[in-house]
């Protein structure tokens, strides 16, 4: 990669981090084997993507299995809570096109956008907490009182984790007063293949990573394959 494209990538990530636009966040190509052109896996995967594209937008989540051993593929798609069906559809469509470009022959892959997540694999991962795929996004700026701020952050996200895991959509967002008319905003979400208790366990686990990820930072996210959390000092969830 040329240094110019690395610069662009860095800039894109910074812009992303600063403005939280609904765009690409990250991806991982996985699966231990690759498939080849005209492999039955390829047509099963295409069918799976089509199913997820139709299933996901109306409700915000879709999952499925297509094909039989040894060519079967399992997948899911999740849109961020509160995202309109049209934006969800756009995101799932974009995710499946982009992952096809980035991981053309991998039997497994995961891709994250602001508005959605798409994942597939040739083994059954559904209903299990994904502890492998995870990354952090954080604001560069430090807060002035990190100790109390960190406490508030983890307080808000722990509340949201409880709330999210107790609702059918496994999603919650909310806010907390910071004093001096400032507020902290947060969200917590799990993929719907998890049980309520696994959702809580997943969220509790990534909240525990906040000190490593986002110590004293004005905003941060821990993003995984089964759950994610985010906090900011400005409202980032559209109220439309
Ligand atoms: C799978 O394909 C990727 C390129 O997409 C390549 O880097 C990798 O070595 C391949 N893995 C195997 C096991 O063939
Ligand atoms: C934030 O704080 C860390 C450690 O206290 C320091 O290394 C870093 O330079 C600070 N960043 C900014 C943008 O002030």
Short mmCIF file of C-alpha atoms and ligand atoms in Angstrom, two decimals:
data_model
loop_
_atom_site.label_atom_id
_atom_site.label_comp_id
_atom_site.label_asym_id
_atom_site.label_seq_id
_atom_site.Cartn_x
_atom_site.Cartn_y
_atom_site.Cartn_z
CA UNK A 1 0.00 0.00 0.00
CA UNK A 2 1.39 3.41 -0.86
CA UNK A 3 1.88 5.93 1.88
CA UNK A 4 -0.73 8.07 0.17
CA UNK A 5 -3.42 5.43 0.52
CA UNK A 6 -2.38 4.81 4.13
CA UNK A 7 -2.81 8.51 4.72
CA UNK A 8 -6.25 8.42 3.16
CA UNK A 9 -7.19 5.45 5.28
CA UNK A 10 -6.04 7.24 8.43
CA UNK A 11 -7.93 10.35 7.43
CA UNK A 12 -11.04 8.32 6.72
CA UNK A 13 -10.82 6.68 10.15
CA UNK A 14 -10.31 10.05 11.83
CA UNK A 15 -13.27 11.58 10.03
CA UNK A 16 -15.26 8.52 10.92
CA UNK A 17 -14.27 8.78 14.54
CA UNK A 18 -15.00 12.50 14.66
CA UNK A 19 -18.33 12.61 12.95
CA UNK A 20 -19.68 9.08 13.28
CA UNK A 21 -21.04 9.11 9.73
CA UNK A 22 -22.82 5.97 8.68
CA UNK A 23 -19.92 4.37 6.94
CA UNK A 24 -17.53 1.44 6.93
CA UNK A 25 -15.81 0.74 10.24
CA UNK A 26 -13.83 -2.47 9.91
CA UNK A 27 -13.81 -6.03 8.59
CA UNK A 28 -12.13 -9.39 9.20
CA UNK A 29 -11.76 -12.20 6.65
CA UNK A 30 -11.90 -15.57 8.40
CA UNK A 31 -12.68 -19.23 7.94
CA UNK A 32 -9.81 -21.68 7.79
CA UNK A 33 -10.26 -22.58 4.16
CA UNK A 34 -10.99 -20.65 1.01
CA UNK A 35 -13.43 -21.65 -1.65
CA UNK A 36 -12.81 -21.40 -5.37
CA UNK A 37 -14.82 -19.99 -8.25
CA UNK A 38 -17.86 -22.17 -9.06
CA UNK A 39 -17.60 -23.89 -5.68
CA UNK A 40 -21.12 -24.73 -4.36
CA UNK A 41 -20.17 -22.61 -1.35
CA UNK A 42 -20.20 -19.57 -3.59
CA UNK A 43 -23.82 -19.99 -4.68
CA UNK A 44 -24.91 -20.84 -1.13
CA UNK A 45 -23.26 -17.67 0.09
CA UNK A 46 -24.98 -15.64 -2.61
CA UNK A 47 -28.32 -17.13 -1.56
CA UNK A 48 -27.60 -16.37 2.09
CA UNK A 49 -26.80 -12.74 1.27
CA UNK A 50 -30.08 -12.47 -0.62
CA UNK A 51 -32.01 -13.93 2.34
CA UNK A 52 -30.38 -11.57 4.80
CA UNK A 53 -31.07 -8.62 2.51
CA UNK A 54 -34.82 -9.38 2.52
CA UNK A 55 -35.10 -10.55 6.13
CA UNK A 56 -33.16 -7.89 7.99
CA UNK A 57 -34.53 -4.39 7.17
CA UNK A 58 -38.17 -4.79 8.33
CA UNK A 59 -37.20 -5.93 11.83
CA UNK A 60 -33.52 -5.03 12.20
CA UNK A 61 -32.10 -8.54 12.31
CA UNK A 62 -31.83 -11.61 10.13
CA UNK A 63 -30.10 -14.97 10.33
CA UNK A 64 -29.95 -18.09 8.28
CA UNK A 65 -28.33 -21.25 7.05
CA UNK A 66 -28.05 -22.20 3.38
CA UNK A 67 -26.82 -25.47 1.89
CA UNK A 68 -25.68 -28.83 3.23
CA UNK A 69 -22.39 -30.17 4.52
CA UNK A 70 -19.68 -29.53 3.38
CA UNK A 71 -20.89 -26.45 1.56
CA UNK A 72 -23.24 -24.96 4.15
CA UNK A 73 -22.96 -21.34 5.21
CA UNK A 74 -24.36 -19.64 8.31
CA UNK A 75 -24.90 -15.91 8.55
CA UNK A 76 -26.51 -12.99 10.29
CA UNK A 77 -27.09 -9.30 9.79
CA UNK A 78 -27.95 -6.74 12.45
CA UNK A 79 -28.87 -3.10 12.07
CA UNK A 80 -28.23 -0.64 14.87
CA UNK A 81 -31.28 -0.10 17.05
CA UNK A 82 -33.43 2.78 15.82
CA UNK A 83 -32.12 2.67 12.24
CA UNK A 84 -34.96 3.03 9.72
CA UNK A 85 -35.72 0.08 7.43
CA UNK A 86 -34.51 1.96 4.33
CA UNK A 87 -31.16 2.84 5.92
CA UNK A 88 -30.90 -0.71 7.22
CA UNK A 89 -31.49 -2.08 3.71
CA UNK A 90 -28.87 0.27 2.24
CA UNK A 91 -26.38 -0.78 4.87
CA UNK A 92 -26.90 -4.55 4.50
CA UNK A 93 -26.64 -4.19 0.72
CA UNK A 94 -23.44 -2.17 0.98
CA UNK A 95 -22.00 -4.60 3.55
CA UNK A 96 -22.58 -7.66 1.39
CA UNK A 97 -21.09 -5.99 -1.71
CA UNK A 98 -18.08 -4.72 0.22
CA UNK A 99 -17.33 -7.98 2.03
CA UNK A 100 -17.49 -9.77 -1.31
CA UNK A 101 -14.76 -7.43 -2.57
CA UNK A 102 -12.63 -7.55 0.55
CA UNK A 103 -12.83 -11.28 1.32
CA UNK A 104 -13.72 -12.79 -2.10
CA UNK A 105 -12.79 -16.42 -1.37
CA UNK A 106 -12.96 -16.68 2.40
CA UNK A 107 -15.52 -19.06 3.85
CA UNK A 108 -16.02 -16.65 6.70
CA UNK A 109 -16.03 -12.91 7.14
CA UNK A 110 -17.45 -10.11 9.23
CA UNK A 111 -17.91 -6.46 8.35
CA UNK A 112 -19.05 -3.55 10.50
CA UNK A 113 -20.66 -0.27 9.55
CA UNK A 114 -22.09 2.43 11.75
CA UNK A 115 -25.57 1.22 10.86
CA UNK A 116 -25.11 -2.53 10.54
CA UNK A 117 -23.04 -5.64 10.94
CA UNK A 118 -22.88 -8.65 8.59
CA UNK A 119 -21.24 -11.97 9.34
CA UNK A 120 -21.01 -15.44 7.81
CA UNK A 121 -19.06 -18.62 8.35
CA UNK A 122 -19.07 -22.24 7.18
CA UNK A 123 -19.53 -23.52 10.75
CA UNK A 124 -22.46 -22.86 13.06
CA UNK A 125 -21.61 -19.82 15.17
CA UNK A 126 -25.21 -18.80 15.83
CA UNK A 127 -26.21 -18.47 19.46
CA UNK A 128 -22.64 -18.27 20.72
CA UNK A 129 -20.81 -15.20 21.99
CA UNK A 130 -18.15 -14.15 19.48
CA UNK A 131 -15.03 -13.52 21.54
CA UNK A 132 -12.70 -13.41 18.56
CA UNK A 133 -13.75 -10.46 16.46
CA UNK A 134 -13.39 -7.22 18.35
CA UNK A 135 -11.96 -3.74 17.94
CA UNK A 136 -11.94 -0.35 19.63
CA UNK A 137 -12.71 3.10 18.29
CA UNK A 138 -11.96 6.12 20.42
CA UNK A 139 -11.80 9.88 20.43
CA UNK A 140 -8.32 11.32 20.69
CA UNK A 141 -9.33 14.02 23.16
CA UNK A 142 -8.99 13.47 26.89
CA UNK A 143 -11.58 14.62 29.38
CA UNK A 144 -10.44 16.92 32.18
CA UNK A 145 -11.57 14.66 35.04
CA UNK A 146 -10.91 11.12 33.89
CA UNK A 147 -11.61 9.31 37.16
CA UNK A 148 -15.17 10.54 37.64
CA UNK A 149 -15.83 10.48 33.89
CA UNK A 150 -14.76 6.83 33.59
CA UNK A 151 -17.03 6.01 36.51
CA UNK A 152 -20.02 7.71 34.86
CA UNK A 153 -19.28 5.98 31.57
CA UNK A 154 -19.25 2.56 33.07
CA UNK A 155 -22.32 3.39 35.20
CA UNK A 156 -24.33 4.42 32.12
CA UNK A 157 -23.21 1.49 29.99
CA UNK A 158 -23.87 -1.02 32.78
CA UNK A 159 -27.43 0.32 33.07
CA UNK A 160 -27.84 0.08 29.30
CA UNK A 161 -26.44 -3.48 29.31
CA UNK A 162 -29.11 -4.53 31.83
CA UNK A 163 -31.82 -2.75 29.88
CA UNK A 164 -30.71 -4.08 26.48
CA UNK A 165 -30.47 -7.68 27.61
CA UNK A 166 -33.98 -7.46 29.10
CA UNK A 167 -35.67 -6.29 25.87
CA UNK A 168 -36.56 -8.46 22.84
CA UNK A 169 -34.51 -6.22 20.51
CA UNK A 170 -31.44 -6.56 22.73
CA UNK A 171 -30.81 -2.85 22.31
CA UNK A 172 -30.85 0.19 24.57
CA UNK A 173 -29.67 3.76 24.36
CA UNK A 174 -29.79 6.49 26.97
CA UNK A 175 -28.11 9.38 28.68
CA UNK A 176 -26.71 10.42 32.02
CA UNK A 177 -26.21 13.89 33.55
CA UNK A 178 -22.57 14.83 33.96
CA UNK A 179 -23.34 18.10 35.76
CA UNK A 180 -22.85 21.67 34.50
CA UNK A 181 -25.56 20.93 31.91
CA UNK A 182 -23.34 18.39 30.20
CA UNK A 183 -24.54 14.90 29.36
CA UNK A 184 -23.13 11.54 28.48
CA UNK A 185 -24.84 9.47 25.77
CA UNK A 186 -24.54 5.75 25.26
CA UNK A 187 -25.86 2.63 23.58
CA UNK A 188 -25.58 -1.13 24.03
CA UNK A 189 -26.66 -3.81 21.57
CA UNK A 190 -26.40 -7.56 20.96
CA UNK A 191 -27.16 -9.75 17.96
CA UNK A 192 -30.53 -11.46 18.41
CA UNK A 193 -29.21 -14.99 18.20
CA UNK A 194 -27.94 -14.55 21.78
CA UNK A 195 -30.10 -15.37 24.78
CA UNK A 196 -30.84 -12.56 27.22
CA UNK A 197 -28.25 -13.86 29.67
CA UNK A 198 -25.57 -14.32 26.98
CA UNK A 199 -26.29 -10.79 25.78
CA UNK A 200 -25.69 -9.48 29.27
CA UNK A 201 -22.52 -11.55 29.60
CA UNK A 202 -21.25 -10.25 26.26
CA UNK A 203 -21.94 -6.61 27.15
CA UNK A 204 -20.55 -6.99 30.64
CA UNK A 205 -17.36 -8.38 29.09
CA UNK A 206 -16.79 -5.48 26.72
CA UNK A 207 -17.69 -2.89 29.38
CA UNK A 208 -14.82 -4.45 31.33
CA UNK A 209 -12.53 -3.50 28.45
CA UNK A 210 -13.27 0.22 28.71
CA UNK A 211 -10.18 0.96 30.84
CA UNK A 212 -8.00 -0.68 28.18
CA UNK A 213 -9.84 0.91 25.30
CA UNK A 214 -11.02 4.35 26.23
CA UNK A 215 -9.56 5.48 29.52
CA UNK A 216 -10.44 9.17 29.98
CA UNK A 217 -11.38 9.62 26.31
CA UNK A 218 -14.28 11.85 25.27
CA UNK A 219 -15.86 9.02 23.30
CA UNK A 220 -15.34 5.36 22.65
CA UNK A 221 -16.69 2.13 21.28
CA UNK A 222 -15.96 -1.52 21.85
CA UNK A 223 -17.31 -3.34 18.81
CA UNK A 224 -17.59 -7.11 18.65
CA UNK A 225 -19.22 -9.79 16.55
CA UNK A 226 -22.05 -10.36 19.05
CA UNK A 227 -22.37 -7.10 20.97
CA UNK A 228 -21.15 -3.53 21.04
CA UNK A 229 -21.19 -0.46 23.24
CA UNK A 230 -20.64 3.22 22.51
CA UNK A 231 -20.51 6.41 24.54
CA UNK A 232 -20.08 10.05 23.49
CA UNK A 233 -20.49 13.50 25.05
CA UNK A 234 -22.91 14.47 22.29
CA UNK A 235 -26.15 12.83 21.15
CA UNK A 236 -25.26 10.42 18.32
CA UNK A 237 -28.39 8.30 18.07
CA UNK A 238 -30.84 9.99 15.74
CA UNK A 239 -34.17 10.56 17.43
CA UNK A 240 -36.12 10.55 14.15
C1 LIG B 1 -7.13 -17.64 1.05
O1 LIG B 1 -7.15 -16.50 0.19
C2 LIG B 1 -6.38 -15.42 0.66
C3 LIG B 1 -6.57 -14.28 -0.33
O2 LIG B 1 -7.93 -13.96 -0.43
C4 LIG B 1 -4.93 -15.84 0.77
O3 LIG B 1 -4.16 -14.77 1.28
C5 LIG B 1 -4.81 -17.04 1.69
O4 LIG B 1 -3.49 -17.50 1.73
C6 LIG B 1 -5.73 -18.16 1.23
N1 LIG B 1 -5.71 -19.24 2.25
C7 LIG B 1 -5.61 -20.54 1.91
C8 LIG B 1 -5.63 -21.51 3.03
O5 LIG B 1 -5.52 -20.91 0.74
C1 LIG B 2 -4.31 12.20 26.62
O1 LIG B 2 -3.70 11.68 27.78
C2 LIG B 2 -2.66 10.76 27.53
C3 LIG B 2 -2.19 10.14 28.86
O2 LIG B 2 -2.57 10.90 29.96
C4 LIG B 2 -1.53 11.49 26.79
O3 LIG B 2 -0.46 10.59 26.54
C5 LIG B 2 -2.08 12.05 25.48
O4 LIG B 2 -1.10 12.79 24.81
C6 LIG B 2 -3.30 12.92 25.72
N1 LIG B 2 -3.91 13.25 24.44
C7 LIG B 2 -4.29 14.48 24.09
C8 LIG B 2 -4.87 14.63 22.72
O5 LIG B 2 -4.19 15.45 24.84
#
